[in-house]
mmCIF file with all atom_site columns, C-alpha atoms in Angstrom:
data_model
loop_
_atom_site.group_PDB
_atom_site.id
_atom_site.type_symbol
_atom_site.label_atom_id
_atom_site.label_alt_id
_atom_site.label_comp_id
_atom_site.label_asym_id
_atom_site.label_entity_id
_atom_site.label_seq_id
_atom_site.pdbx_PDB_ins_code
_atom_site.Cartn_x
_atom_site.Cartn_y
_atom_site.Cartn_z
_atom_site.occupancy
_atom_site.B_iso_or_equiv
_atom_site.pdbx_formal_charge
_atom_site.auth_seq_id
_atom_site.auth_comp_id
_atom_site.auth_asym_id
_atom_site.auth_atom_id
_atom_site.pdbx_PDB_model_num
ATOM 1   C CA . UNK Q 1 1   ? 17.755  326.641 -72.006 1.00 0.00 ? 28  UNK Q CA 1
ATOM 2   C CA . UNK Q 1 2   ? 17.230  329.551 -69.180 1.00 0.00 ? 29  UNK Q CA 1
ATOM 3   C CA . UNK Q 1 3   ? 13.863  327.995 -67.208 1.00 0.00 ? 30  UNK Q CA 1
ATOM 4   C CA . UNK Q 1 4   ? 11.002  331.025 -66.360 1.00 0.00 ? 31  UNK Q CA 1
ATOM 5   C CA . UNK Q 1 5   ? 12.440  331.596 -62.514 1.00 0.00 ? 32  UNK Q CA 1
ATOM 6   C CA . UNK Q 1 6   ? 8.566   331.882 -61.513 1.00 0.00 ? 33  UNK Q CA 1
ATOM 7   C CA . UNK Q 1 7   ? 7.764   328.725 -62.920 1.00 0.00 ? 34  UNK Q CA 1
ATOM 8   C CA . UNK Q 1 8   ? 10.705  326.926 -60.880 1.00 0.00 ? 35  UNK Q CA 1
ATOM 9   C CA . UNK Q 1 9   ? 9.849   329.006 -57.480 1.00 0.00 ? 36  UNK Q CA 1
ATOM 10  C CA . UNK Q 1 10  ? 6.551   327.078 -58.190 1.00 0.00 ? 37  UNK Q CA 1
ATOM 11  C CA . UNK Q 1 11  ? 7.529   323.951 -58.930 1.00 0.00 ? 38  UNK Q CA 1
ATOM 12  C CA . UNK Q 1 12  ? 10.068  323.675 -55.878 1.00 0.00 ? 39  UNK Q CA 1
ATOM 13  C CA . UNK Q 1 13  ? 7.403   322.598 -53.632 1.00 0.00 ? 40  UNK Q CA 1
ATOM 14  C CA . UNK Q 1 14  ? 6.128   319.632 -55.394 1.00 0.00 ? 41  UNK Q CA 1
ATOM 15  C CA . UNK Q 1 15  ? 8.868   317.525 -54.710 1.00 0.00 ? 42  UNK Q CA 1
ATOM 16  C CA . UNK Q 1 16  ? 11.107  316.085 -57.757 1.00 0.00 ? 43  UNK Q CA 1
ATOM 17  C CA . UNK Q 1 17  ? 8.942   318.520 -59.391 1.00 0.00 ? 44  UNK Q CA 1
ATOM 18  C CA . UNK Q 1 18  ? 11.871  321.107 -60.149 1.00 0.00 ? 45  UNK Q CA 1
ATOM 19  C CA . UNK Q 1 19  ? 14.115  318.949 -60.497 1.00 0.00 ? 46  UNK Q CA 1
ATOM 20  C CA . UNK Q 1 20  ? 12.286  317.908 -63.972 1.00 0.00 ? 47  UNK Q CA 1
ATOM 21  C CA . UNK Q 1 21  ? 11.845  321.016 -65.297 1.00 0.00 ? 48  UNK Q CA 1
ATOM 22  C CA . UNK Q 1 22  ? 15.088  321.781 -65.201 1.00 0.00 ? 49  UNK Q CA 1
ATOM 23  C CA . UNK Q 1 23  ? 15.729  318.480 -66.866 1.00 0.00 ? 50  UNK Q CA 1
ATOM 24  C CA . UNK Q 1 24  ? 17.227  316.795 -64.348 1.00 0.00 ? 51  UNK Q CA 1
ATOM 25  C CA . UNK Q 1 25  ? 14.116  313.422 -65.223 1.00 0.00 ? 52  UNK Q CA 1
ATOM 26  C CA . UNK Q 1 26  ? 16.291  310.849 -62.838 1.00 0.00 ? 53  UNK Q CA 1
ATOM 27  C CA . UNK Q 1 27  ? 17.131  313.240 -60.132 1.00 0.00 ? 54  UNK Q CA 1
ATOM 28  C CA . UNK Q 1 28  ? 13.449  314.026 -59.847 1.00 0.00 ? 55  UNK Q CA 1
ATOM 29  C CA . UNK Q 1 29  ? 11.827  310.894 -60.588 1.00 0.00 ? 56  UNK Q CA 1
ATOM 30  C CA . UNK Q 1 30  ? 14.060  309.878 -57.114 1.00 0.00 ? 57  UNK Q CA 1
ATOM 31  C CA . UNK Q 1 31  ? 12.558  312.026 -55.255 1.00 0.00 ? 58  UNK Q CA 1
ATOM 32  C CA . UNK Q 1 32  ? 8.938   311.515 -56.006 1.00 0.00 ? 59  UNK Q CA 1
ATOM 33  C CA . UNK Q 1 33  ? 9.509   307.929 -55.699 1.00 0.00 ? 60  UNK Q CA 1
ATOM 34  C CA . UNK Q 1 34  ? 10.729  308.422 -51.939 1.00 0.00 ? 61  UNK Q CA 1
ATOM 35  C CA . UNK Q 1 35  ? 7.690   310.435 -51.383 1.00 0.00 ? 62  UNK Q CA 1
ATOM 36  C CA . UNK Q 1 36  ? 5.540   307.588 -53.234 1.00 0.00 ? 63  UNK Q CA 1
ATOM 37  C CA . UNK Q 1 37  ? 7.074   305.135 -51.317 1.00 0.00 ? 64  UNK Q CA 1
ATOM 38  C CA . UNK Q 1 38  ? 6.768   306.737 -47.835 1.00 0.00 ? 65  UNK Q CA 1
ATOM 39  C CA . UNK Q 1 39  ? 3.101   307.645 -48.442 1.00 0.00 ? 66  UNK Q CA 1
ATOM 40  C CA . UNK Q 1 40  ? 2.536   304.365 -49.892 1.00 0.00 ? 67  UNK Q CA 1
ATOM 41  C CA . UNK Q 1 41  ? 3.700   303.113 -46.218 1.00 0.00 ? 68  UNK Q CA 1
ATOM 42  C CA . UNK Q 1 42  ? 1.643   305.026 -44.227 1.00 0.00 ? 69  UNK Q CA 1
ATOM 43  C CA . UNK Q 1 43  ? -1.238  304.112 -45.683 1.00 0.00 ? 70  UNK Q CA 1
ATOM 44  C CA . UNK Q 1 44  ? -0.606  300.756 -45.250 1.00 0.00 ? 71  UNK Q CA 1
ATOM 45  C CA . UNK Q 1 45  ? 0.669   300.125 -41.698 1.00 0.00 ? 72  UNK Q CA 1
ATOM 46  C CA . UNK Q 1 46  ? -0.628  303.015 -39.345 1.00 0.00 ? 73  UNK Q CA 1
ATOM 47  C CA . UNK Q 1 47  ? 2.420   302.368 -37.094 1.00 0.00 ? 74  UNK Q CA 1
ATOM 48  C CA . UNK Q 1 48  ? 4.643   304.106 -40.023 1.00 0.00 ? 75  UNK Q CA 1
ATOM 49  C CA . UNK Q 1 49  ? 2.545   307.264 -40.397 1.00 0.00 ? 76  UNK Q CA 1
ATOM 50  C CA . UNK Q 1 50  ? 5.241   309.212 -38.472 1.00 0.00 ? 77  UNK Q CA 1
ATOM 51  C CA . UNK Q 1 51  ? 7.643   307.878 -39.566 1.00 0.00 ? 78  UNK Q CA 1
ATOM 52  C CA . UNK Q 1 52  ? 6.255   308.902 -43.464 1.00 0.00 ? 79  UNK Q CA 1
ATOM 53  C CA . UNK Q 1 53  ? 5.179   312.367 -42.478 1.00 0.00 ? 80  UNK Q CA 1
ATOM 54  C CA . UNK Q 1 54  ? 9.011   312.654 -41.291 1.00 0.00 ? 81  UNK Q CA 1
ATOM 55  C CA . UNK Q 1 55  ? 10.538  311.092 -45.064 1.00 0.00 ? 82  UNK Q CA 1
ATOM 56  C CA . UNK Q 1 56  ? 8.656   313.428 -46.414 1.00 0.00 ? 83  UNK Q CA 1
ATOM 57  C CA . UNK Q 1 57  ? 9.447   316.631 -44.451 1.00 0.00 ? 84  UNK Q CA 1
ATOM 58  C CA . UNK Q 1 58  ? 13.039  316.029 -45.555 1.00 0.00 ? 85  UNK Q CA 1
ATOM 59  C CA . UNK Q 1 59  ? 12.686  314.898 -48.973 1.00 0.00 ? 86  UNK Q CA 1
ATOM 60  C CA . UNK Q 1 60  ? 10.382  318.206 -49.618 1.00 0.00 ? 87  UNK Q CA 1
ATOM 61  C CA . UNK Q 1 61  ? 12.850  320.583 -47.918 1.00 0.00 ? 88  UNK Q CA 1
ATOM 62  C CA . UNK Q 1 62  ? 15.829  319.054 -49.732 1.00 0.00 ? 89  UNK Q CA 1
ATOM 63  C CA . UNK Q 1 63  ? 13.739  318.595 -53.434 1.00 0.00 ? 90  UNK Q CA 1
ATOM 64  C CA . UNK Q 1 64  ? 12.991  322.853 -52.401 1.00 0.00 ? 91  UNK Q CA 1
ATOM 65  C CA . UNK Q 1 65  ? 16.684  323.878 -52.168 1.00 0.00 ? 92  UNK Q CA 1
ATOM 66  C CA . UNK Q 1 66  ? 17.922  321.988 -54.741 1.00 0.00 ? 93  UNK Q CA 1
ATOM 67  C CA . UNK Q 1 67  ? 15.924  322.928 -57.255 1.00 0.00 ? 94  UNK Q CA 1
ATOM 68  C CA . UNK Q 1 68  ? 17.615  326.557 -56.086 1.00 0.00 ? 95  UNK Q CA 1
ATOM 69  C CA . UNK Q 1 69  ? 21.105  325.087 -56.060 1.00 0.00 ? 96  UNK Q CA 1
ATOM 70  C CA . UNK Q 1 70  ? 20.840  323.197 -59.410 1.00 0.00 ? 97  UNK Q CA 1
ATOM 71  C CA . UNK Q 1 71  ? 19.416  326.255 -61.112 1.00 0.00 ? 98  UNK Q CA 1
ATOM 72  C CA . UNK Q 1 72  ? 22.301  327.827 -60.056 1.00 0.00 ? 99  UNK Q CA 1
ATOM 73  C CA . UNK Q 1 73  ? 24.953  325.445 -61.196 1.00 0.00 ? 100 UNK Q CA 1
ATOM 74  C CA . UNK Q 1 74  ? 23.030  325.363 -64.690 1.00 0.00 ? 101 UNK Q CA 1
ATOM 75  C CA . UNK Q 1 75  ? 23.683  329.378 -64.815 1.00 0.00 ? 102 UNK Q CA 1
ATOM 76  C CA . UNK Q 1 76  ? 26.908  329.128 -63.825 1.00 0.00 ? 103 UNK Q CA 1
ATOM 77  C CA . UNK Q 1 77  ? 27.459  326.017 -66.254 1.00 0.00 ? 104 UNK Q CA 1
ATOM 78  C CA . UNK Q 1 78  ? 28.236  323.956 -63.198 1.00 0.00 ? 105 UNK Q CA 1
ATOM 79  C CA . UNK Q 1 79  ? 26.038  321.722 -63.074 1.00 0.00 ? 106 UNK Q CA 1
ATOM 80  C CA . UNK Q 1 80  ? 26.110  318.406 -62.373 1.00 0.00 ? 107 UNK Q CA 1
ATOM 81  C CA . UNK Q 1 81  ? 25.147  315.623 -65.159 1.00 0.00 ? 108 UNK Q CA 1
ATOM 82  C CA . UNK Q 1 82  ? 21.713  313.771 -64.595 1.00 0.00 ? 109 UNK Q CA 1
ATOM 83  C CA . UNK Q 1 83  ? 21.311  310.245 -62.215 1.00 0.00 ? 110 UNK Q CA 1
ATOM 84  C CA . UNK Q 1 84  ? 19.537  308.597 -59.652 1.00 0.00 ? 111 UNK Q CA 1
ATOM 85  C CA . UNK Q 1 85  ? 20.039  309.295 -56.220 1.00 0.00 ? 112 UNK Q CA 1
ATOM 86  C CA . UNK Q 1 86  ? 20.544  305.640 -56.015 1.00 0.00 ? 113 UNK Q CA 1
ATOM 87  C CA . UNK Q 1 87  ? 22.987  304.881 -59.086 1.00 0.00 ? 114 UNK Q CA 1
ATOM 88  C CA . UNK Q 1 88  ? 20.407  303.284 -60.629 1.00 0.00 ? 115 UNK Q CA 1
ATOM 89  C CA . UNK Q 1 89  ? 21.472  304.008 -63.910 1.00 0.00 ? 116 UNK Q CA 1
ATOM 90  C CA . UNK Q 1 90  ? 20.699  302.130 -67.339 1.00 0.00 ? 117 UNK Q CA 1
ATOM 91  C CA . UNK Q 1 91  ? 23.523  299.756 -66.489 1.00 0.00 ? 118 UNK Q CA 1
ATOM 92  C CA . UNK Q 1 92  ? 21.112  298.678 -63.432 1.00 0.00 ? 119 UNK Q CA 1
ATOM 93  C CA . UNK Q 1 93  ? 18.271  297.131 -65.334 1.00 0.00 ? 120 UNK Q CA 1
ATOM 94  C CA . UNK Q 1 94  ? 14.817  296.218 -64.102 1.00 0.00 ? 121 UNK Q CA 1
ATOM 95  C CA . UNK Q 1 95  ? 14.575  292.549 -64.784 1.00 0.00 ? 122 UNK Q CA 1
ATOM 96  C CA . UNK Q 1 96  ? 18.795  292.806 -63.266 1.00 0.00 ? 123 UNK Q CA 1
ATOM 97  C CA . UNK Q 1 97  ? 17.701  294.329 -60.177 1.00 0.00 ? 124 UNK Q CA 1
ATOM 98  C CA . UNK Q 1 98  ? 14.577  291.931 -60.053 1.00 0.00 ? 125 UNK Q CA 1
ATOM 99  C CA . UNK Q 1 99  ? 17.258  288.923 -59.987 1.00 0.00 ? 126 UNK Q CA 1
ATOM 100 C CA . UNK Q 1 100 ? 19.748  289.779 -57.406 1.00 0.00 ? 127 UNK Q CA 1
ATOM 101 C CA . UNK Q 1 101 ? 16.664  291.073 -54.893 1.00 0.00 ? 128 UNK Q CA 1
ATOM 102 C CA . UNK Q 1 102 ? 13.875  288.703 -56.015 1.00 0.00 ? 129 UNK Q CA 1
ATOM 103 C CA . UNK Q 1 103 ? 13.569  287.146 -52.381 1.00 0.00 ? 130 UNK Q CA 1
ATOM 104 C CA . UNK Q 1 104 ? 13.238  291.307 -50.646 1.00 0.00 ? 131 UNK Q CA 1
ATOM 105 C CA . UNK Q 1 105 ? 10.692  291.693 -53.038 1.00 0.00 ? 132 UNK Q CA 1
ATOM 106 C CA . UNK Q 1 106 ? 9.124   288.600 -52.846 1.00 0.00 ? 133 UNK Q CA 1
ATOM 107 C CA . UNK Q 1 107 ? 8.461   289.190 -48.840 1.00 0.00 ? 134 UNK Q CA 1
ATOM 108 C CA . UNK Q 1 108 ? 7.185   292.554 -49.249 1.00 0.00 ? 135 UNK Q CA 1
ATOM 109 C CA . UNK Q 1 109 ? 5.290   291.087 -51.814 1.00 0.00 ? 136 UNK Q CA 1
ATOM 110 C CA . UNK Q 1 110 ? 3.852   288.417 -49.122 1.00 0.00 ? 137 UNK Q CA 1
ATOM 111 C CA . UNK Q 1 111 ? 3.187   291.230 -46.797 1.00 0.00 ? 138 UNK Q CA 1
ATOM 112 C CA . UNK Q 1 112 ? 1.633   293.683 -48.575 1.00 0.00 ? 139 UNK Q CA 1
ATOM 113 C CA . UNK Q 1 113 ? -1.049  291.050 -49.403 1.00 0.00 ? 140 UNK Q CA 1
ATOM 114 C CA . UNK Q 1 114 ? -1.097  289.450 -45.941 1.00 0.00 ? 141 UNK Q CA 1
ATOM 115 C CA . UNK Q 1 115 ? -2.116  292.729 -44.525 1.00 0.00 ? 142 UNK Q CA 1
ATOM 116 C CA . UNK Q 1 116 ? -4.607  292.835 -47.552 1.00 0.00 ? 143 UNK Q CA 1
ATOM 117 C CA . UNK Q 1 117 ? -6.618  290.499 -46.291 1.00 0.00 ? 144 UNK Q CA 1
ATOM 118 C CA . UNK Q 1 118 ? -6.907  290.882 -42.230 1.00 0.00 ? 145 UNK Q CA 1
ATOM 119 C CA . UNK Q 1 119 ? -7.481  294.205 -42.852 1.00 0.00 ? 146 UNK Q CA 1
ATOM 120 C CA . UNK Q 1 120 ? -10.349 293.569 -46.095 1.00 0.00 ? 147 UNK Q CA 1
ATOM 121 C CA . UNK Q 1 121 ? -11.765 290.480 -44.589 1.00 0.00 ? 148 UNK Q CA 1
ATOM 122 C CA . UNK Q 1 122 ? -10.608 289.472 -40.690 1.00 0.00 ? 149 UNK Q CA 1
ATOM 123 C CA . UNK Q 1 123 ? -11.185 293.103 -39.269 1.00 0.00 ? 150 UNK Q CA 1
ATOM 124 C CA . UNK Q 1 124 ? -14.165 293.589 -41.452 1.00 0.00 ? 151 UNK Q CA 1
ATOM 125 C CA . UNK Q 1 125 ? -16.201 290.483 -40.351 1.00 0.00 ? 152 UNK Q CA 1
ATOM 126 C CA . UNK Q 1 126 ? -14.580 291.468 -36.883 1.00 0.00 ? 153 UNK Q CA 1
ATOM 127 C CA . UNK Q 1 127 ? -15.969 294.928 -36.747 1.00 0.00 ? 154 UNK Q CA 1
ATOM 128 C CA . UNK Q 1 128 ? -19.277 293.445 -37.898 1.00 0.00 ? 155 UNK Q CA 1
ATOM 129 C CA . UNK Q 1 129 ? -19.488 291.556 -34.265 1.00 0.00 ? 156 UNK Q CA 1
ATOM 130 C CA . UNK Q 1 130 ? -18.134 294.001 -32.606 1.00 0.00 ? 157 UNK Q CA 1
ATOM 131 C CA . UNK Q 1 131 ? -20.903 296.971 -33.470 1.00 0.00 ? 158 UNK Q CA 1
ATOM 132 C CA . UNK Q 1 132 ? -23.275 293.389 -33.422 1.00 0.00 ? 159 UNK Q CA 1
ATOM 133 C CA . UNK Q 1 133 ? -22.566 292.710 -30.584 1.00 0.00 ? 160 UNK Q CA 1
ATOM 134 C CA . UNK Q 1 134 ? -22.300 295.143 -27.621 1.00 0.00 ? 161 UNK Q CA 1
ATOM 135 C CA . UNK Q 1 135 ? -22.841 293.205 -24.433 1.00 0.00 ? 162 UNK Q CA 1
ATOM 136 C CA . UNK Q 1 136 ? -20.250 290.677 -25.663 1.00 0.00 ? 163 UNK Q CA 1
ATOM 137 C CA . UNK Q 1 137 ? -17.011 291.127 -23.772 1.00 0.00 ? 164 UNK Q CA 1
ATOM 138 C CA . UNK Q 1 138 ? -15.120 288.363 -25.041 1.00 0.00 ? 165 UNK Q CA 1
ATOM 139 C CA . UNK Q 1 139 ? -15.262 289.123 -28.684 1.00 0.00 ? 166 UNK Q CA 1
ATOM 140 C CA . UNK Q 1 140 ? -14.646 292.985 -28.075 1.00 0.00 ? 167 UNK Q CA 1
ATOM 141 C CA . UNK Q 1 141 ? -11.514 291.631 -26.841 1.00 0.00 ? 168 UNK Q CA 1
ATOM 142 C CA . UNK Q 1 142 ? -10.463 289.670 -29.250 1.00 0.00 ? 169 UNK Q CA 1
ATOM 143 C CA . UNK Q 1 143 ? -11.306 292.689 -31.511 1.00 0.00 ? 170 UNK Q CA 1
ATOM 144 C CA . UNK Q 1 144 ? -8.502  294.888 -29.442 1.00 0.00 ? 171 UNK Q CA 1
ATOM 145 C CA . UNK Q 1 145 ? -6.222  292.483 -29.474 1.00 0.00 ? 172 UNK Q CA 1
ATOM 146 C CA . UNK Q 1 146 ? -6.237  291.282 -33.578 1.00 0.00 ? 173 UNK Q CA 1
ATOM 147 C CA . UNK Q 1 147 ? -6.577  295.699 -34.054 1.00 0.00 ? 174 UNK Q CA 1
ATOM 148 C CA . UNK Q 1 148 ? -3.072  295.970 -32.832 1.00 0.00 ? 175 UNK Q CA 1
ATOM 149 C CA . UNK Q 1 149 ? -1.334  292.979 -34.348 1.00 0.00 ? 176 UNK Q CA 1
ATOM 150 C CA . UNK Q 1 150 ? 0.056   295.578 -37.038 1.00 0.00 ? 177 UNK Q CA 1
ATOM 151 C CA . UNK Q 1 151 ? 1.453   297.857 -34.706 1.00 0.00 ? 178 UNK Q CA 1
ATOM 152 C CA . UNK Q 1 152 ? 3.528   294.417 -32.505 1.00 0.00 ? 179 UNK Q CA 1
ATOM 153 C CA . UNK Q 1 153 ? 4.460   293.148 -36.098 1.00 0.00 ? 180 UNK Q CA 1
ATOM 154 C CA . UNK Q 1 154 ? 6.078   295.824 -37.526 1.00 0.00 ? 181 UNK Q CA 1
ATOM 155 C CA . UNK Q 1 155 ? 7.550   297.149 -33.570 1.00 0.00 ? 182 UNK Q CA 1
ATOM 156 C CA . UNK Q 1 156 ? 9.340   293.461 -33.399 1.00 0.00 ? 183 UNK Q CA 1
ATOM 157 C CA . UNK Q 1 157 ? 10.013  293.569 -36.987 1.00 0.00 ? 184 UNK Q CA 1
ATOM 158 C CA . UNK Q 1 158 ? 11.719  297.280 -36.128 1.00 0.00 ? 185 UNK Q CA 1
ATOM 159 C CA . UNK Q 1 159 ? 14.013  295.755 -33.101 1.00 0.00 ? 186 UNK Q CA 1
ATOM 160 C CA . UNK Q 1 160 ? 14.691  292.645 -35.473 1.00 0.00 ? 187 UNK Q CA 1
ATOM 161 C CA . UNK Q 1 161 ? 16.332  294.875 -37.965 1.00 0.00 ? 188 UNK Q CA 1
ATOM 162 C CA . UNK Q 1 162 ? 18.008  297.200 -35.512 1.00 0.00 ? 189 UNK Q CA 1
ATOM 163 C CA . UNK Q 1 163 ? 19.451  294.290 -33.364 1.00 0.00 ? 190 UNK Q CA 1
ATOM 164 C CA . UNK Q 1 164 ? 20.507  292.400 -36.748 1.00 0.00 ? 191 UNK Q CA 1
ATOM 165 C CA . UNK Q 1 165 ? 22.222  296.208 -37.192 1.00 0.00 ? 192 UNK Q CA 1
ATOM 166 C CA . UNK Q 1 166 ? 24.237  296.044 -34.035 1.00 0.00 ? 193 UNK Q CA 1
ATOM 167 C CA . UNK Q 1 167 ? 25.613  292.596 -34.328 1.00 0.00 ? 194 UNK Q CA 1
ATOM 168 C CA . UNK Q 1 168 ? 26.911  293.072 -38.204 1.00 0.00 ? 195 UNK Q CA 1
ATOM 169 C CA . UNK Q 1 169 ? 26.346  290.662 -40.999 1.00 0.00 ? 196 UNK Q CA 1
ATOM 170 C CA . UNK Q 1 170 ? 28.093  286.950 -39.560 1.00 0.00 ? 197 UNK Q CA 1
ATOM 171 C CA . UNK Q 1 171 ? 31.463  285.626 -40.993 1.00 0.00 ? 198 UNK Q CA 1
ATOM 172 C CA . UNK Q 1 172 ? 31.164  282.456 -42.146 1.00 0.00 ? 199 UNK Q CA 1
ATOM 173 C CA . UNK Q 1 173 ? 33.051  279.663 -40.672 1.00 0.00 ? 200 UNK Q CA 1
ATOM 174 C CA . UNK Q 1 174 ? 36.305  278.748 -43.256 1.00 0.00 ? 201 UNK Q CA 1
ATOM 175 C CA . UNK Q 1 175 ? 36.217  275.413 -44.762 1.00 0.00 ? 202 UNK Q CA 1
ATOM 176 C CA . UNK Q 1 176 ? 39.042  273.252 -44.430 1.00 0.00 ? 203 UNK Q CA 1
ATOM 177 C CA . UNK Q 1 177 ? 38.141  272.295 -47.856 1.00 0.00 ? 204 UNK Q CA 1
ATOM 178 C CA . UNK Q 1 178 ? 38.913  275.977 -49.112 1.00 0.00 ? 205 UNK Q CA 1
ATOM 179 C CA . UNK Q 1 179 ? 42.262  275.888 -46.880 1.00 0.00 ? 206 UNK Q CA 1
ATOM 180 C CA . UNK Q 1 180 ? 44.403  277.922 -49.852 1.00 0.00 ? 207 UNK Q CA 1
ATOM 181 C CA . UNK Q 1 181 ? 47.450  275.550 -47.932 1.00 0.00 ? 208 UNK Q CA 1
ATOM 182 C CA . UNK Q 1 182 ? 48.000  272.788 -49.591 1.00 0.00 ? 209 UNK Q CA 1
ATOM 183 C CA . UNK Q 1 183 ? 49.522  269.630 -47.821 1.00 0.00 ? 210 UNK Q CA 1
ATOM 184 C CA . UNK Q 1 184 ? 52.963  268.804 -48.973 1.00 0.00 ? 211 UNK Q CA 1
ATOM 185 C CA . UNK Q 1 185 ? 53.168  266.198 -51.896 1.00 0.00 ? 212 UNK Q CA 1
ATOM 186 C CA . UNK Q 1 186 ? 57.087  264.798 -52.902 1.00 0.00 ? 213 UNK Q CA 1
ATOM 187 C CA . UNK Q 1 187 ? 57.778  266.446 -56.439 1.00 0.00 ? 214 UNK Q CA 1
ATOM 188 C CA . UNK Q 1 188 ? 59.423  263.964 -58.782 1.00 0.00 ? 215 UNK Q CA 1
ATOM 189 C CA . UNK Q 1 189 ? 62.483  262.888 -58.875 1.00 0.00 ? 216 UNK Q CA 1
ATOM 190 C CA . UNK Q 1 190 ? 62.790  263.979 -54.601 1.00 0.00 ? 217 UNK Q CA 1
ATOM 191 C CA . UNK Q 1 191 ? 65.249  261.680 -52.452 1.00 0.00 ? 218 UNK Q CA 1
ATOM 192 C CA . UNK Q 1 192 ? 63.434  259.588 -50.429 1.00 0.00 ? 219 UNK Q CA 1
ATOM 193 C CA . UNK Q 1 193 ? 65.445  259.648 -47.251 1.00 0.00 ? 220 UNK Q CA 1
ATOM 194 C CA . UNK Q 1 194 ? 63.644  257.206 -45.448 1.00 0.00 ? 221 UNK Q CA 1
ATOM 195 C CA . UNK Q 1 195 ? 63.273  254.664 -48.463 1.00 0.00 ? 222 UNK Q CA 1
ATOM 196 C CA . UNK Q 1 196 ? 67.089  254.590 -48.307 1.00 0.00 ? 223 UNK Q CA 1
ATOM 197 C CA . UNK Q 1 197 ? 67.239  253.466 -45.127 1.00 0.00 ? 224 UNK Q CA 1
ATOM 198 C CA . UNK Q 1 198 ? 65.188  250.830 -45.306 1.00 0.00 ? 225 UNK Q CA 1
ATOM 199 C CA . UNK Q 1 199 ? 67.034  249.162 -47.715 1.00 0.00 ? 226 UNK Q CA 1
ATOM 200 C CA . UNK Q 1 200 ? 69.901  249.880 -46.310 1.00 0.00 ? 227 UNK Q CA 1
ATOM 201 C CA . UNK Q 1 201 ? 69.227  248.636 -43.298 1.00 0.00 ? 228 UNK Q CA 1
ATOM 202 C CA . UNK Q 1 202 ? 67.689  245.277 -44.793 1.00 0.00 ? 229 UNK Q CA 1
ATOM 203 C CA . UNK Q 1 203 ? 71.067  244.512 -47.156 1.00 0.00 ? 230 UNK Q CA 1
ATOM 204 C CA . UNK Q 1 204 ? 72.812  245.064 -44.121 1.00 0.00 ? 231 UNK Q CA 1
ATOM 205 C CA . UNK Q 1 205 ? 70.706  242.075 -42.389 1.00 0.00 ? 232 UNK Q CA 1
ATOM 206 C CA . UNK Q 1 206 ? 71.745  240.182 -44.784 1.00 0.00 ? 233 UNK Q CA 1
ATOM 207 C CA . UNK Q 1 207 ? 74.948  240.154 -45.022 1.00 0.00 ? 234 UNK Q CA 1
ATOM 208 C CA . UNK Q 1 208 ? 75.434  239.352 -40.712 1.00 0.00 ? 235 UNK Q CA 1
ATOM 209 C CA . UNK Q 1 209 ? 73.397  236.373 -41.872 1.00 0.00 ? 236 UNK Q CA 1
#
């Protein structure tokens, strides 16, 4: 079914909406999720606001032109099948994804929980002390230091991640027990030349005696 060109143009300004309007729900949902994740990170972690804005701009530009490219493919009859941008089809369920990446999801939840506790409890308490004790320089110093903790932690995490990517995954040392080459074992029926030589020497010594 041919979609209205004016409505397609209007929906193209919303990341993912143009694809969804033309029936590509998985493709559009992927773009919406990327924008939503970037906005959530930018709102939770102030140092990532610029990064989140850049991600949203890239996704918006891709979605805008992808909408019209997809429309042309549909009119020409050469449109591809609908699929997630991250290749999460029906064979990859949410339960399976959580089982394989449960540690990653766990650390993300821990980080979000700690930041929420820090911002809503610790910093609120320090703000009250900061505004109610203008002449106490110790509280002002503590407040300024604690206010920069998220920025420092995010910078350290990015540095650690970059160093890990540069170094690459380390190969595990091979366990000798896992060596595919097994020691040579004597096959049944194989001649033991060492044993026969010993028996001949014993018989020869007996004859000499």
